[in-house]
Amino acid sequence: MKIGIVCYPVKGGSGVVASELGLALSAIGVEVHFFSYALPFRLTGFDEKFIFHQVEVSDYPLFQHSPYTLTLATRLADESRRVGLDIIHAHYAIPHAVSGYIAKQILGGRLPKLITTLHGTDITLVGLDPSFFAVTKFSMEVSDALTTVSRYIYDKTYESFGITKPIKVIHNFVDNERFKPSQKGCDRSIFARPDEKIIMHMSNYRPVKNATDVVRVFKMINDQISSRLVLIGDGPDAPNVLRLADKLGLKDRTLFLGGQDTVETILCKADLFLLPSASEAFGLAALEALASGVPVVGSIVGGLPELVKDGEVGYLAPIADVETMASRSLEILSNPDLHRKMAENARKLTVEKFDTKAVVKQYYDFYEEVLARD
Ligand code: GMT
């Protein structure tokens, strides 16, 4: 099987899922081609396991905005013809599914099949914008098959776009061998004293992540139990987060690590992970924390309850209810038996339900099913 994976290269869940999927498919013998305007961030340099096709971003003087959708479509058509791709798997509808459709039209044949995975803001935010709505709906209708990363996005897609074709839910996944509680590099003394707790957050700091609420919750935790806040990732709200930490007198307790590649050696040092998002299709960062044996406290939003089982692996509270998030966090942090139980449950959950091998098999079987269709 030859597959072309189209994704965003920047730090964000859809790019991570697409990259990890490609690597896992390659490990089971699939020929994997990645298409993007830069190397997706979880893929490091040249690797025999896949071929990366860098798509041109044209700077022709006539274009004030580069027509990336078209250069991507051209590249997909050219490479499909050259290597004989069976499937174009578009991650995030806009514009990847549209480019895949144009490439198929250029080729005019039965193959490649176009499979689109809807990741979240393509359905809940960007796709609903009137300037994108019709093209997002169209991109779903012309895809040969659709998948969503959660049951929540499945429901939202039908509800918001009124499409009628079947959608398959394939949850996001995590490499439980890489993300695990104790491993080399998990010594926590670099971040905190033995009597202090380590609270973590990881995101792209877009407004939907409500990252300033992380600091508000942390303040209430630290007032009761001496703690350190470790922030991973970067994005537009990061300066606001740091400003608030400073304003609340938490500057010396806050460590901003910025974008990191090997997050598995950082997450495993945490006692608690916070994800107070206003919108979350799935919450891949929370899944990586759970696999690392770290309980999660976050908001009751989107697909998060599909992985953060309330009371079992952490707690969820209404969006922006920082008081409840803080009291739930303190409940976990001040009760070693509860913390241990939640950490064990978290690990059990990610191994049994969200492991890379099992979920990638679901994708592979789905590819075969779609290829067998007329
Ligand atoms: O906004 C983001 O966090 C990035 C976005 C993306 O498409 O890259 O993430 C979405 O996809 C992830 C992977 O499927 C999900 O885990 C995230 O929940 C989802 N983000 C949102 O819905 C806000």
Coordinates of C-alpha atoms and ligand atoms in Angstrom, one line a residue:
M1 CA 0.0 0.0 0.0
K2 CA 1.3 3.5 -0.9
I3 CA -0.1 6.4 1.1
G4 CA 0.3 10.2 0.9
I5 CA -0.2 11.9 4.2
V6 CA -1.0 15.6 4.0
C7 CA -0.7 17.6 7.2
Y8 CA 0.3 20.9 8.9
P9 CA 3.9 20.9 9.9
V10 CA 3.5 23.3 12.8
K11 CA 3.1 22.3 16.5
G12 CA -0.5 21.1 16.8
G13 CA -2.4 17.9 17.4
S14 CA -3.3 17.1 13.8
G15 CA 0.3 17.3 12.7
V16 CA 1.4 15.0 15.6
V17 CA -1.3 12.4 14.8
A18 CA -0.4 12.5 11.1
S19 CA 3.3 12.1 11.7
E20 CA 2.9 9.3 14.3
L21 CA 0.5 7.6 12.0
G22 CA 2.9 7.7 9.0
L23 CA 5.7 6.3 11.1
A24 CA 3.6 3.5 12.5
L25 CA 2.3 2.6 9.0
S26 CA 5.8 2.5 7.7
A27 CA 6.7 0.1 10.4
I28 CA 4.1 -2.3 9.1
G29 CA 5.3 -2.1 5.5
V30 CA 3.3 0.7 4.1
E31 CA 5.1 3.1 1.7
V32 CA 4.6 6.5 3.3
H33 CA 4.9 9.9 1.6
F34 CA 4.4 13.1 3.6
F35 CA 3.3 16.4 2.0
S36 CA 3.6 19.7 3.7
Y37 CA 5.3 23.1 3.3
A38 CA 7.8 22.1 5.9
L39 CA 8.9 18.9 7.7
P40 CA 6.2 18.1 10.3
F41 CA 7.7 18.9 13.7
R42 CA 7.6 15.4 15.2
L43 CA 9.6 14.0 12.2
T44 CA 13.3 14.8 12.7
G45 CA 15.4 15.1 9.6
F46 CA 15.9 12.5 6.9
D47 CA 14.5 9.1 7.7
E48 CA 14.5 6.0 5.6
K49 CA 11.0 5.2 6.9
F50 CA 9.2 7.8 4.8
I51 CA 9.6 10.2 1.9
F52 CA 9.0 13.9 2.6
H53 CA 7.7 16.1 -0.3
Q54 CA 8.2 19.7 0.5
V55 CA 5.4 21.7 -1.2
E56 CA 6.3 25.0 -2.7
V57 CA 4.9 28.2 -1.2
S58 CA 5.0 30.5 -4.2
D59 CA 6.2 34.1 -3.8
Y60 CA 5.3 35.2 -7.3
P61 CA 4.9 39.0 -7.1
L62 CA 1.3 39.0 -8.4
F63 CA 0.2 36.9 -5.4
Q64 CA -0.3 38.8 -2.2
H65 CA -1.2 35.4 -0.6
S66 CA 0.4 32.3 -1.9
P67 CA -2.1 29.8 -3.5
Y68 CA -0.8 26.9 -1.4
T69 CA -4.0 24.9 -2.0
L70 CA -3.1 24.8 -5.7
T71 CA 0.6 24.0 -5.3
L72 CA -0.3 21.3 -2.9
A73 CA -2.9 19.9 -5.4
T74 CA -0.3 19.9 -8.2
R75 CA 2.3 18.2 -6.1
L76 CA -0.2 15.5 -4.9
A77 CA -1.2 14.9 -8.6
D78 CA 2.4 14.8 -9.8
E79 CA 3.6 12.4 -7.1
S80 CA 0.5 10.3 -7.2
R81 CA 1.2 9.8 -10.9
R82 CA 4.9 9.1 -10.4
V83 CA 4.8 6.7 -7.5
G84 CA 1.2 5.4 -7.8
L85 CA -0.3 6.5 -4.5
D86 CA -3.3 4.3 -3.4
I87 CA -4.6 6.8 -0.8
I88 CA -4.3 10.5 -0.1
H89 CA -5.0 10.9 3.6
A90 CA -5.8 14.5 4.4
H91 CA -5.4 15.6 8.0
Y92 CA -7.5 18.7 8.7
A93 CA -10.1 19.5 6.0
I94 CA -8.9 23.0 5.1
P95 CA -7.3 23.2 2.6
H96 CA -5.8 19.6 2.5
A97 CA -9.0 17.8 1.5
V98 CA -9.7 20.4 -1.2
S99 CA -6.2 19.9 -2.6
G100 CA -6.6 16.2 -2.5
Y101 CA -9.9 16.5 -4.4
I102 CA -8.3 18.7 -7.1
A103 CA -5.4 16.2 -7.4
K104 CA -7.9 13.4 -8.0
Q105 CA -9.7 15.5 -10.6
I106 CA -6.4 16.1 -12.4
L107 CA -5.7 12.4 -12.4
G108 CA -9.2 11.5 -13.5
G109 CA -9.0 7.8 -12.4
R110 CA -10.2 5.6 -9.6
L111 CA -7.1 6.1 -7.5
P112 CA -5.9 7.5 -5.2
K113 CA -8.8 7.4 -2.8
L114 CA -9.2 10.5 -0.7
I115 CA -9.6 10.0 3.0
T116 CA -10.1 13.0 5.2
T117 CA -9.6 13.1 9.0
L118 CA -11.4 15.8 10.8
H119 CA -9.4 17.0 13.8
G120 CA -11.3 19.7 15.6
T121 CA -11.1 23.3 14.8
D122 CA -11.7 22.5 11.1
I123 CA -15.2 21.5 12.3
T124 CA -15.7 23.6 15.5
L125 CA -14.2 26.9 14.5
V126 CA -12.5 27.6 11.1
G127 CA -15.0 25.4 9.1
L128 CA -18.0 27.2 10.6
D129 CA -16.7 30.6 9.5
P130 CA -19.0 31.7 6.7
S131 CA -16.0 32.3 4.5
F132 CA -15.0 28.6 4.8
F133 CA -18.3 26.9 5.5
A134 CA -19.3 25.9 1.9
V135 CA -15.8 24.7 0.9
T136 CA -15.4 22.7 4.2
K137 CA -18.8 21.0 3.6
F138 CA -17.8 20.4 -0.1
S139 CA -14.4 18.9 0.9
M140 CA -16.2 16.3 3.1
E141 CA -18.8 15.5 0.5
V142 CA -16.1 14.8 -2.2
S143 CA -13.8 12.8 0.1
D144 CA -14.1 9.0 -0.5
A145 CA -14.2 8.5 3.3
L146 CA -14.2 10.5 6.5
T147 CA -12.9 9.8 9.9
T148 CA -13.1 11.9 13.1
V149 CA -10.8 11.7 16.1
S150 CA -13.6 11.6 18.6
R151 CA -17.3 10.8 19.0
Y152 CA -17.8 14.4 19.8
I153 CA -16.4 15.6 16.4
Y154 CA -18.5 12.9 14.7
D155 CA -21.7 14.4 16.3
K156 CA -20.6 18.0 15.6
T157 CA -19.9 17.2 11.9
Y158 CA -23.4 15.9 11.3
E159 CA -25.0 18.6 13.4
S160 CA -23.1 21.6 12.0
F161 CA -22.7 20.6 8.3
G162 CA -25.7 18.4 7.7
I163 CA -23.8 15.9 5.7
T164 CA -25.2 12.4 5.2
K165 CA -22.3 10.2 4.4
P166 CA -20.9 7.7 6.9
I167 CA -18.1 8.8 9.2
K168 CA -15.8 6.4 11.1
V169 CA -14.6 7.4 14.5
I170 CA -10.9 6.5 15.0
H171 CA -9.6 7.9 18.3
N172 CA -6.2 9.4 18.6
F173 CA -3.5 7.2 20.0
V174 CA -0.2 7.3 21.9
D175 CA 3.0 5.2 21.9
N176 CA 2.9 3.6 25.3
E177 CA 6.5 2.5 25.0
R178 CA 7.7 6.0 24.5
F179 CA 5.3 7.8 26.9
K180 CA 5.5 5.9 30.2
P181 CA 5.7 6.7 33.9
S182 CA 9.3 5.7 34.7
Q183 CA 12.0 5.9 32.2
K184 CA 15.4 7.3 31.6
G185 CA 15.3 11.1 32.0
C186 CA 12.4 11.1 34.5
D187 CA 14.3 12.5 37.4
R188 CA 12.1 15.3 38.7
S189 CA 14.8 17.0 40.8
I190 CA 15.6 19.4 37.9
F191 CA 12.2 21.0 38.4
A192 CA 11.3 20.8 42.0
R193 CA 12.4 19.9 45.6
P194 CA 11.1 16.5 46.8
D195 CA 8.4 18.2 49.0
E196 CA 7.1 20.3 46.0
K197 CA 4.5 19.2 43.4
I198 CA 5.0 19.6 39.7
I199 CA 2.1 20.9 37.7
M200 CA 2.3 20.8 33.9
H201 CA 0.5 22.2 30.9
M202 CA 1.4 21.6 27.2
S203 CA -0.4 23.3 24.3
N204 CA 0.0 25.6 21.3
Y205 CA -1.3 28.5 23.5
R206 CA -4.1 29.4 21.1
P207 CA -7.0 31.3 22.7
V208 CA -9.2 28.1 22.8
K209 CA -6.7 26.5 25.2
N210 CA -7.6 29.0 28.0
A211 CA -4.0 28.8 29.1
T212 CA -4.2 31.7 31.5
D213 CA -6.6 29.5 33.5
V214 CA -3.7 27.2 34.1
V215 CA -2.0 30.0 36.0
R216 CA -5.2 30.8 38.0
V217 CA -5.6 27.1 39.0
F218 CA -1.9 26.9 39.8
K219 CA -2.1 29.9 42.1
M220 CA -4.8 28.2 44.2
I221 CA -2.9 24.9 44.3
N222 CA 0.4 26.6 45.3
D223 CA -1.4 28.6 48.1
Q224 CA -2.1 25.2 49.7
I225 CA 0.8 22.9 48.6
S226 CA 4.1 24.3 47.5
S227 CA 4.4 23.6 43.8
R228 CA 6.2 24.4 40.5
L229 CA 4.4 25.1 37.2
V230 CA 6.1 23.8 34.1
L231 CA 4.8 25.0 30.7
I232 CA 5.6 23.2 27.5
G233 CA 4.9 24.6 24.0
D234 CA 4.5 28.0 22.5
G235 CA 1.9 30.2 20.9
P236 CA 0.0 33.5 20.8
D237 CA -1.2 33.4 24.4
A238 CA 2.1 32.4 26.0
P239 CA 3.1 36.0 26.8
N240 CA -0.3 36.6 28.5
V241 CA 0.3 33.4 30.6
L242 CA 3.8 34.6 31.7
R243 CA 2.5 38.1 32.4
L244 CA -0.3 36.7 34.6
A245 CA 2.2 34.4 36.5
D246 CA 4.3 37.5 37.1
K247 CA 1.3 39.6 38.3
L248 CA 0.2 36.8 40.7
G249 CA 3.7 36.6 42.2
L250 CA 4.4 33.2 40.6
K251 CA 7.2 34.1 38.3
D252 CA 9.9 32.2 40.3
R253 CA 7.6 29.2 40.5
T254 CA 7.0 29.1 36.7
L255 CA 9.2 27.5 34.2
F256 CA 8.4 28.1 30.5
L257 CA 10.2 25.5 28.4
G258 CA 8.7 26.6 25.0
G259 CA 8.5 24.1 22.1
Q260 CA 10.1 20.7 22.9
D261 CA 10.6 17.6 20.8
T262 CA 11.1 14.8 23.4
V263 CA 8.1 15.7 25.6
E264 CA 7.9 12.2 27.0
T265 CA 11.0 12.8 29.2
I266 CA 9.3 16.0 30.6
L267 CA 5.7 14.8 31.1
C268 CA 6.8 11.8 33.2
K269 CA 8.2 14.2 35.8
A270 CA 4.7 15.8 36.5
D271 CA 2.3 15.1 39.4
L272 CA -0.6 16.7 37.6
F273 CA -1.5 17.9 34.1
L274 CA -3.9 20.8 33.5
L275 CA -6.0 21.3 30.3
P276 CA -8.7 23.9 31.0
S277 CA -9.5 24.4 27.2
A278 CA -12.7 26.2 26.0
S279 CA -12.8 23.7 23.1
E280 CA -11.0 20.4 22.6
A281 CA -11.9 17.9 19.9
F282 CA -9.9 15.2 21.6
G283 CA -7.0 16.5 23.7
L284 CA -3.9 14.6 22.5
A285 CA -1.7 16.4 25.1
A286 CA -3.9 15.0 27.9
L287 CA -3.6 11.5 26.4
E288 CA 0.2 11.8 26.4
A289 CA 0.1 12.9 30.0
L290 CA -2.1 9.9 31.0
A291 CA 0.2 7.5 29.2
S292 CA 3.0 9.0 31.3
G293 CA 1.0 8.1 34.4
V294 CA 0.0 11.7 35.2
P295 CA -3.6 12.4 36.3
V296 CA -5.4 15.2 34.3
V297 CA -7.6 18.0 35.5
G298 CA -9.4 19.9 32.8
S299 CA -12.7 21.2 31.4
I300 CA -15.8 19.2 30.5
V301 CA -15.5 20.0 26.8
G302 CA -15.6 18.4 23.4
G303 CA -14.0 15.0 23.3
L304 CA -12.0 15.3 26.5
P305 CA -14.5 13.2 28.5
E306 CA -13.8 10.3 26.0
L307 CA -10.4 9.9 27.5
V308 CA -10.4 11.7 30.9
K309 CA -12.8 9.5 32.7
D310 CA -14.0 11.7 35.5
G311 CA -13.0 10.4 38.9
E312 CA -10.9 7.6 37.4
V313 CA -7.9 9.2 35.8
G314 CA -8.5 12.8 36.9
Y315 CA -11.4 15.3 37.1
L316 CA -13.2 17.5 34.7
A317 CA -15.0 20.8 35.7
P318 CA -17.1 23.3 33.7
I319 CA -15.1 25.6 31.4
A320 CA -13.5 28.5 33.3
D321 CA -14.5 27.1 36.7
V322 CA -11.0 27.5 38.1
E323 CA -12.1 27.1 41.7
T324 CA -13.4 23.6 41.1
M325 CA -10.4 22.7 39.0
A326 CA -8.1 23.8 41.8
S327 CA -10.0 22.0 44.6
R328 CA -10.1 18.8 42.5
S329 CA -6.3 19.2 41.8
L330 CA -5.7 19.6 45.6
E331 CA -7.8 16.5 46.3
I332 CA -5.5 14.4 44.0
L333 CA -2.2 16.0 45.1
S334 CA -3.0 15.7 48.9
N335 CA -4.1 12.1 48.7
P336 CA -1.2 9.8 47.7
D337 CA -3.5 6.7 47.4
L338 CA -5.9 8.5 45.1
H339 CA -3.0 9.9 43.1
R340 CA -1.5 6.4 42.7
K341 CA -4.8 4.8 41.8
M342 CA -5.5 7.5 39.1
A343 CA -1.9 7.1 37.7
E344 CA -2.5 3.4 37.4
N345 CA -5.9 3.8 35.9
A346 CA -4.5 6.3 33.4
R347 CA -1.8 3.9 32.2
K348 CA -4.3 1.0 32.0
L349 CA -6.6 3.1 29.9
T350 CA -4.0 4.3 27.4
V351 CA -2.6 0.8 27.0
E352 CA -5.9 -0.9 26.6
K353 CA -7.8 1.7 24.5
F354 CA -5.5 4.2 22.9
D355 CA -2.3 2.3 22.0
T356 CA -0.6 3.2 18.7
K357 CA -0.5 -0.4 17.4
A358 CA -4.2 -1.1 17.9
V359 CA -5.4 2.2 16.6
V360 CA -3.1 2.2 13.6
K361 CA -4.5 -1.2 12.7
Q362 CA -8.0 0.4 12.7
Y363 CA -6.7 3.0 10.1
Y364 CA -5.0 0.2 8.1
D365 CA -8.2 -1.9 8.0
F366 CA -10.2 1.2 7.1
Y367 CA -7.8 1.9 4.2
E368 CA -8.3 -1.6 2.9
E369 CA -12.0 -1.3 3.2
V370 CA -12.1 2.0 1.3
L371 CA -9.7 0.6 -1.4
A372 CA -12.0 -2.4 -1.9
R373 CA -14.9 0.0 -2.7
D374 CA -15.7 0.7 -6.4
Ligands
GMT1 O1 -6.0 23.8 17.9 C1 -5.2 22.9 18.2 O2 -4.9 22.5 19.3 C2 -4.6 22.2 17.0 C3 -5.5 21.2 16.4 C4 -4.9 20.7 15.1 O3 -5.8 20.4 14.3 O4 -3.7 20.6 15.0 O5 -5.8 20.2 17.4 C5 -6.9 19.5 17.2 O6 -6.5 18.2 16.9 C6 -5.9 17.4 17.9 C7 -5.5 16.0 17.2 O7 -6.5 15.4 16.7 C8 -6.9 17.2 19.0 O8 -6.3 16.4 20.0 C9 -7.2 18.5 19.6 O9 -8.2 18.4 20.6 C10 -7.7 19.5 18.5 N1 -7.8 20.8 19.1 C11 -9.0 21.4 19.3 O10 -10.0 21.0 19.0 C12 -8.9 22.8 19.8

